[in-house]
Backbone as numpy.savetxt, mean C-alpha at the origin, in Angstrom:
# Nx Ny Nz CAx CAy CAz Cx Cy Cz
-2.97 -14.41 9.51 -3.83 -13.20 9.51 -2.93 -11.95 9.51
-1.94 -11.92 10.39 -1.08 -10.72 10.47 -0.35 -10.49 9.16
0.11 -11.57 8.53 0.83 -11.41 7.26 -0.08 -10.76 6.21
-1.34 -11.18 6.19 -2.27 -10.61 5.21 -2.49 -9.13 5.49
-2.66 -8.80 6.76 -2.89 -7.38 7.13 -1.68 -6.54 6.75
-0.48 -7.06 7.04 0.74 -6.32 6.71 0.86 -6.15 5.19
0.55 -7.23 4.45 0.65 -7.17 3.00 -0.32 -6.12 2.46
-1.55 -6.10 2.98 -2.54 -5.12 2.52 -2.07 -3.72 2.88
-1.48 -3.56 4.06 -1.00 -2.24 4.48 0.11 -1.78 3.54
1.03 -2.68 3.21 2.13 -2.33 2.31 1.57 -1.95 0.94
0.62 -2.73 0.44 0.02 -2.44 -0.87 -0.65 -1.07 -0.82
-1.32 -0.78 0.27 -2.01 0.51 0.40 -1.00 1.66 0.36
0.12 1.48 1.05 1.16 2.52 1.07 1.74 2.71 -0.32
2.02 1.59 -1.00 2.58 1.68 -2.36 1.59 2.37 -3.28
0.31 2.01 -3.17 -0.71 2.62 -4.03 -0.78 4.12 -3.77
-0.70 4.51 -2.49 -0.76 5.94 -2.14 0.43 6.68 -2.74
1.62 6.08 -2.63 2.83 6.73 -3.18 2.72 6.86 -4.69
2.32 5.79 -5.35 2.20 5.84 -6.82 1.15 6.87 -7.23
0.04 6.92 -6.49 -1.02 7.88 -6.82 -0.49 9.30 -6.67
0.29 9.55 -5.60 0.85 10.89 -5.37 1.82 11.25 -6.50
2.64 10.27 -6.93 3.60 10.54 -7.99 2.88 10.81 -9.32
1.80 10.08 -9.58 1.07 10.27 -10.83 0.43 11.66 -10.86
0.03 12.17 -9.70 -0.57 13.51 -9.65 0.54 14.53 -9.86
C-alpha cells in the first residue's frame, strides 16, 4: 500500500513539474 501511495505521489509531483514547464 505504501509503495503505491509513494508512486502516486511521485507521479503527481512529476506531472506538476512538467505542467509548470509546459506553461
